[in-house]
Short mmCIF file of C-alpha atoms in Angstrom, two decimals:
data_model
loop_
_atom_site.label_atom_id
_atom_site.label_comp_id
_atom_site.label_asym_id
_atom_site.label_seq_id
_atom_site.Cartn_x
_atom_site.Cartn_y
_atom_site.Cartn_z
CA UNK A 1 5.72 52.43 -7.27
CA UNK A 2 5.50 55.56 -7.41
CA UNK A 3 4.08 56.46 -4.08
CA UNK A 4 5.63 59.24 -1.68
CA UNK A 5 8.12 57.35 0.32
CA UNK A 6 7.55 57.62 4.23
CA UNK A 7 9.67 58.64 6.26
CA UNK A 8 8.59 56.57 8.85
CA UNK A 9 9.83 53.17 8.90
CA UNK A 10 8.32 50.33 10.48
CA UNK A 11 9.67 49.21 13.74
CA UNK A 12 10.66 45.33 12.51
CA UNK A 13 12.88 47.15 9.84
CA UNK A 14 14.67 49.90 12.01
CA UNK A 15 15.52 47.42 14.74
CA UNK A 16 17.05 45.06 12.13
CA UNK A 17 18.89 48.30 10.60
CA UNK A 18 20.12 48.66 14.27
CA UNK A 19 21.07 45.34 14.95
CA UNK A 20 22.72 44.95 11.26
CA UNK A 21 25.14 47.88 12.18
CA UNK A 22 26.00 46.65 16.15
CA UNK A 23 26.86 43.09 14.82
CA UNK A 24 29.16 44.73 12.15
CA UNK A 25 30.55 47.01 14.82
CA UNK A 26 31.29 44.46 17.71
CA UNK A 27 32.28 41.97 15.61
CA UNK A 28 34.89 44.35 14.16
CA UNK A 29 35.99 46.41 16.80
CA UNK A 30 34.99 44.66 19.63
CA UNK A 31 32.21 45.06 22.55
CA UNK A 32 34.30 47.51 24.94
CA UNK A 33 35.54 49.47 21.95
CA UNK A 34 32.21 49.96 19.94
CA UNK A 35 30.09 52.90 20.83
CA UNK A 36 26.48 53.50 20.46
CA UNK A 37 27.29 56.51 19.00
CA UNK A 38 29.26 54.45 16.16
CA UNK A 39 26.41 52.03 16.03
CA UNK A 40 23.72 54.66 15.31
CA UNK A 41 25.84 56.39 12.67
CA UNK A 42 26.23 53.25 10.97
CA UNK A 43 22.70 52.68 11.03
CA UNK A 44 21.38 55.76 10.28
CA UNK A 45 19.14 56.62 13.16
CA UNK A 46 19.32 58.74 16.48
CA UNK A 47 21.46 57.22 19.47
CA UNK A 48 17.96 57.87 21.79
CA UNK A 49 16.22 55.83 19.09
CA UNK A 50 18.76 52.99 19.68
CA UNK A 51 18.45 53.32 23.16
CA UNK A 52 14.30 53.49 23.33
CA UNK A 53 14.65 50.57 21.45
CA UNK A 54 17.58 48.20 22.84
CA UNK A 55 17.97 50.19 26.42
CA UNK A 56 21.84 49.26 26.87
CA UNK A 57 24.79 48.74 25.37
CA UNK A 58 24.73 45.35 27.40
CA UNK A 59 21.11 44.49 26.41
CA UNK A 60 22.06 45.27 22.51
CA UNK A 61 25.31 42.63 22.35
CA UNK A 62 23.09 40.42 23.93
CA UNK A 63 20.38 40.87 21.50
CA UNK A 64 23.45 40.60 18.58
CA UNK A 65 24.45 37.30 20.23
CA UNK A 66 20.97 35.80 20.37
CA UNK A 67 20.12 36.88 17.14
CA UNK A 68 23.49 35.43 15.37
CA UNK A 69 23.03 32.29 17.32
CA UNK A 70 19.36 31.90 16.00
CA UNK A 71 20.53 32.49 12.28
CA UNK A 72 23.34 29.76 12.13
CA UNK A 73 21.51 26.71 14.27
CA UNK A 74 19.07 27.72 11.77
CA UNK A 75 21.09 27.83 9.08
CA UNK A 76 22.87 24.55 9.92
CA UNK A 77 18.98 22.81 10.59
CA UNK A 78 17.81 24.01 7.12
CA UNK A 79 21.13 22.66 5.21
CA UNK A 80 20.79 18.68 6.36
CA UNK A 81 18.76 17.01 4.41
CA UNK A 82 17.05 14.09 6.70
CA UNK A 83 17.00 12.12 3.31
CA UNK A 84 20.74 11.81 2.46
CA UNK A 85 22.88 8.97 3.59
CA UNK A 86 24.96 9.79 6.57
CA UNK A 87 27.92 11.42 4.86
CA UNK A 88 25.72 13.35 2.56
CA UNK A 89 24.28 14.83 5.63
CA UNK A 90 26.99 15.45 7.59
CA UNK A 91 28.34 17.01 4.19
CA UNK A 92 25.51 19.06 3.49
CA UNK A 93 25.52 20.46 7.46
CA UNK A 94 29.42 21.16 7.16
CA UNK A 95 28.91 23.27 4.18
CA UNK A 96 25.85 24.95 5.73
CA UNK A 97 27.67 25.79 8.49
CA UNK A 98 30.75 26.79 6.94
CA UNK A 99 28.92 29.02 4.22
CA UNK A 100 27.13 30.90 6.61
CA UNK A 101 30.41 31.84 8.56
CA UNK A 102 31.87 32.89 5.74
CA UNK A 103 29.26 35.20 4.82
CA UNK A 104 28.30 36.51 8.54
CA UNK A 105 32.01 36.95 9.27
CA UNK A 106 31.00 39.63 11.67
CA UNK A 107 28.31 37.85 13.36
CA UNK A 108 30.94 34.49 13.79
CA UNK A 109 33.47 37.11 15.61
CA UNK A 110 30.58 37.94 17.49
CA UNK A 111 29.78 34.44 18.60
CA UNK A 112 33.13 32.91 18.60
CA UNK A 113 35.35 35.81 19.71
CA UNK A 114 33.52 38.72 21.64
CA UNK A 115 30.86 36.67 23.52
CA UNK A 116 33.27 34.76 25.27
CA UNK A 117 35.64 37.51 25.58
CA UNK A 118 33.83 39.24 27.81
CA UNK A 119 32.20 37.36 30.36
CA UNK A 120 29.07 36.91 32.41
CA UNK A 121 26.10 37.20 31.01
CA UNK A 122 27.36 36.65 26.93
CA UNK A 123 29.35 33.91 27.76
CA UNK A 124 25.98 31.92 28.71
CA UNK A 125 23.86 32.77 25.81
CA UNK A 126 26.90 31.31 23.76
CA UNK A 127 27.09 28.54 25.48
CA UNK A 128 22.82 27.71 24.72
CA UNK A 129 24.11 27.72 21.48
CA UNK A 130 26.88 25.97 21.25
CA UNK A 131 24.68 23.06 23.44
CA UNK A 132 22.35 22.85 20.88
CA UNK A 133 24.50 22.60 18.07
CA UNK A 134 26.14 19.85 19.75
CA UNK A 135 23.02 17.84 20.76
CA UNK A 136 22.25 17.99 17.09
CA UNK A 137 25.36 16.84 15.77
CA UNK A 138 25.43 13.95 18.65
CA UNK A 139 21.76 13.24 16.72
CA UNK A 140 23.49 13.37 13.60
CA UNK A 141 26.09 10.83 14.27
CA UNK A 142 23.88 8.54 16.74
CA UNK A 143 21.24 8.21 13.89
CA UNK A 144 24.13 7.31 11.44
CA UNK A 145 26.04 4.92 13.95
CA UNK A 146 22.20 3.06 14.50
CA UNK A 147 21.58 2.84 10.67
CA UNK A 148 25.05 1.24 9.98
CA UNK A 149 24.70 -1.75 12.22
CA UNK A 150 22.09 -2.74 14.44
CA UNK A 151 23.94 -3.86 17.56
CA UNK A 152 25.38 -0.34 18.40
CA UNK A 153 29.18 -0.75 19.44
CA UNK A 154 29.11 3.28 19.75
CA UNK A 155 28.18 3.74 23.16
CA UNK A 156 25.80 7.29 24.16
CA UNK A 157 29.19 8.44 25.62
CA UNK A 158 31.35 7.96 22.33
CA UNK A 159 29.09 9.46 20.20
CA UNK A 160 28.69 12.49 22.57
CA UNK A 161 32.91 12.67 22.65
CA UNK A 162 32.54 12.15 18.70
CA UNK A 163 30.30 15.57 18.57
CA UNK A 164 32.18 17.79 20.63
CA UNK A 165 35.57 16.90 18.41
CA UNK A 166 33.51 17.96 15.34
CA UNK A 167 32.15 21.38 16.69
CA UNK A 168 35.52 22.09 18.00
CA UNK A 169 37.09 21.17 14.66
CA UNK A 170 34.23 23.18 12.83
CA UNK A 171 35.27 25.86 15.69
CA UNK A 172 38.60 26.61 15.02
CA UNK A 173 38.31 26.15 10.88
CA UNK A 174 35.29 28.66 10.48
CA UNK A 175 37.99 31.20 12.91
CA UNK A 176 41.02 29.63 10.50
CA UNK A 177 38.49 29.84 6.73
CA UNK A 178 37.69 33.66 8.00
CA UNK A 179 41.26 34.67 8.59
CA UNK A 180 43.08 33.29 5.45
CA UNK A 181 42.73 34.83 2.37
CA UNK A 182 41.17 32.45 -0.50
CA UNK A 183 39.89 29.80 1.46
CA UNK A 184 36.35 28.39 0.76
CA UNK A 185 33.52 27.59 2.38
CA UNK A 186 33.53 24.07 0.17
CA UNK A 187 37.00 24.11 1.09
CA UNK A 188 36.64 24.32 4.79
CA UNK A 189 33.95 21.82 4.82
CA UNK A 190 35.80 19.23 2.74
CA UNK A 191 39.02 19.91 4.78
CA UNK A 192 36.27 18.81 8.00
CA UNK A 193 34.97 15.86 5.62
CA UNK A 194 38.31 14.89 5.06
CA UNK A 195 39.56 14.87 8.39
CA UNK A 196 36.41 13.07 10.55
CA UNK A 197 34.54 11.27 7.80
CA UNK A 198 37.03 8.03 7.38
CA UNK A 199 36.91 7.76 10.97
CA UNK A 200 33.36 8.39 11.34
CA UNK A 201 32.67 6.00 8.86
CA UNK A 202 34.90 3.10 10.41
CA UNK A 203 33.50 3.79 14.02
CA UNK A 204 29.85 3.33 12.48
CA UNK A 205 30.69 0.02 11.15
CA UNK A 206 32.81 -0.98 14.14
CA UNK A 207 36.37 -0.38 12.77
CA UNK A 208 37.79 1.53 15.33
CA UNK A 209 41.19 2.39 15.07
CA UNK A 210 43.60 0.41 17.48
CA UNK A 211 46.29 1.51 19.54
CA UNK A 212 49.77 -0.17 19.49
CA UNK A 213 49.80 -3.17 21.75
CA UNK A 214 52.41 -1.88 23.59
CA UNK A 215 51.03 1.18 24.15
CA UNK A 216 49.34 1.30 27.86
CA UNK B 1 67.27 14.83 58.83
CA UNK B 2 66.49 15.91 61.79
CA UNK B 3 68.19 19.17 61.16
CA UNK B 4 65.98 22.45 62.87
CA UNK B 5 63.80 23.58 59.87
CA UNK B 6 64.48 26.72 58.41
CA UNK B 7 61.10 29.10 58.20
CA UNK B 8 62.96 31.14 55.37
CA UNK B 9 62.02 29.08 52.05
CA UNK B 10 63.98 29.71 48.61
CA UNK B 11 62.30 32.05 46.90
CA UNK B 12 61.73 30.06 43.86
CA UNK B 13 59.80 27.41 46.47
CA UNK B 14 57.68 30.24 47.38
CA UNK B 15 56.79 31.33 44.49
CA UNK B 16 55.82 27.95 43.20
CA UNK B 17 53.46 28.25 46.26
CA UNK B 18 52.02 31.09 45.61
CA UNK B 19 51.68 30.18 41.75
CA UNK B 20 50.07 26.91 42.55
CA UNK B 21 47.58 28.72 44.74
CA UNK B 22 46.67 31.15 42.48
CA UNK B 23 46.20 28.77 39.28
CA UNK B 24 43.86 26.85 41.61
CA UNK B 25 42.18 29.99 42.33
CA UNK B 26 41.58 31.30 39.06
CA UNK B 27 40.99 27.71 37.47
CA UNK B 28 37.97 27.46 39.95
CA UNK B 29 36.89 30.66 40.57
CA UNK B 30 37.67 32.91 37.83
CA UNK B 31 39.88 35.54 37.17
CA UNK B 32 37.29 38.43 38.61
CA UNK B 33 35.97 36.52 41.45
CA UNK B 34 38.96 35.10 42.55
CA UNK B 35 40.68 37.97 45.37
CA UNK B 36 44.58 38.15 46.23
CA UNK B 37 43.55 37.43 50.23
CA UNK B 38 42.51 33.96 49.23
CA UNK B 39 45.34 33.05 47.02
CA UNK B 40 47.72 34.18 49.99
CA UNK B 41 45.92 32.10 52.19
CA UNK B 42 45.82 29.24 50.07
CA UNK B 43 49.80 29.71 49.88
CA UNK B 44 50.29 29.66 53.09
CA UNK B 45 52.23 33.35 52.96
CA UNK B 46 50.68 36.71 53.42
CA UNK B 47 49.29 38.97 50.80
CA UNK B 48 52.19 41.51 50.81
CA UNK B 49 54.35 38.59 49.77
CA UNK B 50 52.07 37.69 47.08
CA UNK B 51 52.29 41.27 45.99
CA UNK B 52 56.26 41.94 46.49
CA UNK B 53 56.94 38.84 44.47
CA UNK B 54 54.19 39.23 41.71
CA UNK B 55 53.44 43.05 41.50
CA UNK B 56 49.48 42.53 40.79
CA UNK B 57 46.33 40.51 40.42
CA UNK B 58 46.71 41.13 36.45
CA UNK B 59 50.55 40.06 36.94
CA UNK B 60 49.34 36.69 38.56
CA UNK B 61 47.15 36.06 36.49
CA UNK B 62 49.86 36.62 33.12
CA UNK B 63 52.51 35.08 34.78
CA UNK B 64 49.38 31.78 35.50
CA UNK B 65 48.37 31.70 32.16
CA UNK B 66 52.44 31.70 31.03
CA UNK B 67 53.24 29.00 33.42
CA UNK B 68 50.50 26.89 32.57
CA UNK B 69 50.96 27.17 29.01
CA UNK B 70 54.50 26.40 28.84
CA UNK B 71 53.48 23.11 30.85
CA UNK B 72 51.08 22.08 28.67
CA UNK B 73 53.60 22.64 25.27
CA UNK B 74 56.34 20.94 27.04
CA UNK B 75 54.49 18.07 28.16
CA UNK B 76 52.90 17.27 24.39
CA UNK B 77 56.43 17.57 22.89
CA UNK B 78 57.91 15.47 25.33
CA UNK B 79 55.14 12.98 24.78
CA UNK B 80 55.87 12.63 20.85
CA UNK B 81 58.60 10.25 20.05
CA UNK B 82 59.78 11.29 16.87
CA UNK B 83 60.92 7.93 15.83
CA UNK B 84 57.79 6.20 15.83
CA UNK B 85 55.48 5.97 12.33
CA UNK B 86 53.22 8.81 12.09
CA UNK B 87 50.08 7.53 14.07
CA UNK B 88 52.11 6.63 16.84
CA UNK B 89 53.35 9.87 16.93
CA UNK B 90 49.84 11.36 16.89
CA UNK B 91 48.79 8.72 19.15
CA UNK B 92 51.47 9.81 21.77
CA UNK B 93 51.02 13.44 21.48
CA UNK B 94 47.50 13.48 22.24
CA UNK B 95 47.96 11.07 25.17
CA UNK B 96 50.02 13.76 26.56
CA UNK B 97 47.77 16.20 25.56
CA UNK B 98 44.76 14.83 27.48
CA UNK B 99 46.91 13.40 30.02
CA UNK B 100 48.15 16.76 31.03
CA UNK B 101 44.81 18.52 30.76
CA UNK B 102 43.11 16.09 32.70
CA UNK B 103 46.08 16.26 35.60
CA UNK B 104 45.94 19.50 35.57
CA UNK B 105 42.07 20.89 35.34
CA UNK B 106 42.44 24.34 37.13
CA UNK B 107 45.59 25.24 34.68
CA UNK B 108 43.68 23.99 31.78
CA UNK B 109 40.64 25.62 32.86
CA UNK B 110 43.12 29.08 33.21
CA UNK B 111 44.06 28.72 29.66
CA UNK B 112 40.95 27.65 27.90
CA UNK B 113 38.19 29.10 29.52
CA UNK B 114 39.70 32.28 31.86
CA UNK B 115 42.48 33.49 29.76
CA UNK B 116 39.74 33.78 26.57
CA UNK B 117 37.10 35.83 29.25
CA UNK B 118 38.92 38.78 30.33
CA UNK B 119 40.12 40.62 27.14
CA UNK B 120 43.65 41.80 26.74
CA UNK B 121 46.72 41.13 27.45
CA UNK B 122 45.65 37.50 28.41
CA UNK B 123 43.87 36.67 25.23
CA UNK B 124 47.11 37.52 23.55
CA UNK B 125 49.21 35.38 26.27
CA UNK B 126 47.14 32.12 25.25
CA UNK B 127 46.88 33.25 21.47
CA UNK B 128 51.11 32.61 21.45
CA UNK B 129 50.09 29.44 22.58
CA UNK B 130 47.65 28.13 20.40
CA UNK B 131 49.69 28.89 17.92
CA UNK B 132 52.68 27.23 19.16
CA UNK B 133 50.73 24.32 19.31
CA UNK B 134 49.14 24.53 15.96
CA UNK B 135 52.68 25.10 14.28
CA UNK B 136 53.85 21.82 16.27
CA UNK B 137 50.34 19.26 15.19
CA UNK B 138 51.24 21.47 11.69
CA UNK B 139 54.94 20.00 11.54
CA UNK B 140 53.58 16.33 12.47
CA UNK B 141 50.55 16.55 9.80
CA UNK B 142 53.07 17.64 6.85
CA UNK B 143 55.94 15.36 7.96
CA UNK B 144 53.72 12.26 8.30
CA UNK B 145 52.27 13.00 4.87
CA UNK B 146 55.70 13.51 3.09
CA UNK B 147 56.79 9.97 4.94
CA UNK B 148 54.10 8.83 3.02
CA UNK B 149 54.32 9.61 -0.67
CA UNK B 150 56.80 11.32 -2.01
CA UNK B 151 55.10 13.94 -4.40
CA UNK B 152 52.83 15.62 -1.97
CA UNK B 153 49.04 15.87 -2.78
CA UNK B 154 48.79 17.62 0.75
CA UNK B 155 49.63 21.37 0.10
CA UNK B 156 50.70 23.58 2.39
CA UNK B 157 47.29 25.18 3.12
CA UNK B 158 45.57 21.65 3.52
CA UNK B 159 48.20 21.09 6.06
CA UNK B 160 47.52 24.15 8.40
CA UNK B 161 43.80 23.26 8.12
CA UNK B 162 43.95 19.84 9.43
CA UNK B 163 46.05 20.86 12.26
CA UNK B 164 43.28 23.68 13.00
CA UNK B 165 41.05 21.14 13.05
CA UNK B 166 42.67 18.49 15.19
CA UNK B 167 43.55 21.91 17.45
CA UNK B 168 40.23 22.55 18.04
CA UNK B 169 38.60 19.24 18.46
CA UNK B 170 41.21 18.25 21.18
CA UNK B 171 40.25 21.58 23.05
CA UNK B 172 36.99 20.47 22.82
CA UNK B 173 37.14 17.20 24.31
CA UNK B 174 39.70 18.09 26.87
CA UNK B 175 37.22 20.52 27.86
CA UNK B 176 34.33 17.68 27.86
CA UNK B 177 36.50 15.06 29.30
CA UNK B 178 37.47 17.11 32.18
CA UNK B 179 33.06 17.93 32.87
CA UNK B 180 32.15 14.45 32.12
CA UNK B 181 32.78 12.00 35.07
CA UNK B 182 35.00 8.82 34.20
CA UNK B 183 35.98 9.83 31.03
CA UNK B 184 39.75 8.77 31.10
CA UNK B 185 42.70 10.75 29.46
CA UNK B 186 43.60 7.39 27.28
CA UNK B 187 39.37 7.38 26.19
CA UNK B 188 39.47 11.39 25.47
CA UNK B 189 42.77 10.29 23.56
CA UNK B 190 41.13 7.38 21.73
CA UNK B 191 37.90 8.99 20.80
CA UNK B 192 40.17 12.15 18.70
CA UNK B 193 42.40 9.23 17.22
CA UNK B 194 39.37 7.02 15.92
CA UNK B 195 37.81 10.09 14.63
CA UNK B 196 40.84 11.97 12.76
CA UNK B 197 43.59 9.48 12.13
CA UNK B 198 41.71 7.26 9.32
CA UNK B 199 41.26 10.31 7.86
CA UNK B 200 44.43 11.79 7.80
CA UNK B 201 45.87 8.39 6.96
CA UNK B 202 43.33 8.27 3.76
CA UNK B 203 44.72 11.62 3.22
CA UNK B 204 48.33 11.21 3.24
CA UNK B 205 47.94 8.17 0.59
CA UNK B 206 46.13 10.84 -1.50
CA UNK B 207 42.54 8.85 -1.27
CA UNK B 208 40.67 12.00 0.10
CA UNK B 209 36.73 11.54 0.84
CA UNK B 210 35.30 12.78 -2.24
CA UNK B 211 31.54 15.03 -2.13
CA UNK B 212 28.71 13.51 -3.72
CA UNK B 213 28.27 14.12 -7.86
CA UNK B 214 25.60 16.30 -7.99
CA UNK B 215 26.55 18.31 -5.07
CA UNK B 216 27.64 22.10 -5.97
#
């Protein structure tokens, strides 16, 4: 408001700028090709400052994975309204997921492509996040199944398998949506609802798909 | 039949033994931890012979990815009977996929985990295989949709998205089935049919899931 601008920014602001630059660079160019020079330049800070704050390229990459994983999990949790009926919860969670991955394509590339391509310790970081998402989806499907009928025909292992299928499908679709011009987050979410919801709904009402009688 | 056993095996047999040993070692211990000594010992041949036939650890790993990818694609293609109705084709293809990944857990670990964790050129090898599977599934879903109604409400992009969802779900479930004691190939395939089929069938008959009216 007319005050003299300080050249000294709060540490948190600087760190965020560095992390933003790092996610963009790692996501677009990959872990190996990304240089600390490039990241520092994009963040508008000196390279020694990046090392001072974030220590090493490996630490910086790990910090990016953690930040992007937390943001994605938070976006999905915030998107689900627990007051909605089961299909509304699933729809709102998928909308939140695909909106977040569409709006943060570099972050999604870091999590889904880069973090898995460079061995440990990065894979472990992203596995923790994936397990958290699977647990959350398992809870959603389990709650919906209990809501649908009192004598649960869906055993825990079925619910666990369905959650794995849903998460795997969402991961695959998010990559496809980001790589395919013109696919919106809503369209990707609707594709997955169409794919998944009718089957889940049938299962929850104990109407499973039956293999043909002659199949072993 | 009583003849003196030759100590000289045909080259093809030796190579297969080496490749079997390499897939087992890479799949169980990972690319980096696997040693050529270990692979040679497991194959019952000398280390120089492995190098003579397969040149380097990198070439050997690439050869394993190619062999396992070809075997998986061939198993899925062979499993689908084109005379069956659409759900029978999908069911038989999924049975073949999960049977193959259950019977070849080391091969599946090489394709799904190891090949993606060690950068290029390995990722490209496995992406080629995945694209081939997606194209095959796209063909199956497209044919089923055309069979179901003459005026296709399912546009090509929808079919492409559904194929991505199905392949992603199958990949995720195969890893879960191999890591979870007692999950059979049939159970994994039935989980995915339950998840996917009802939705696909509705779509093919132009009965899509509709978002709630108040959702944007």
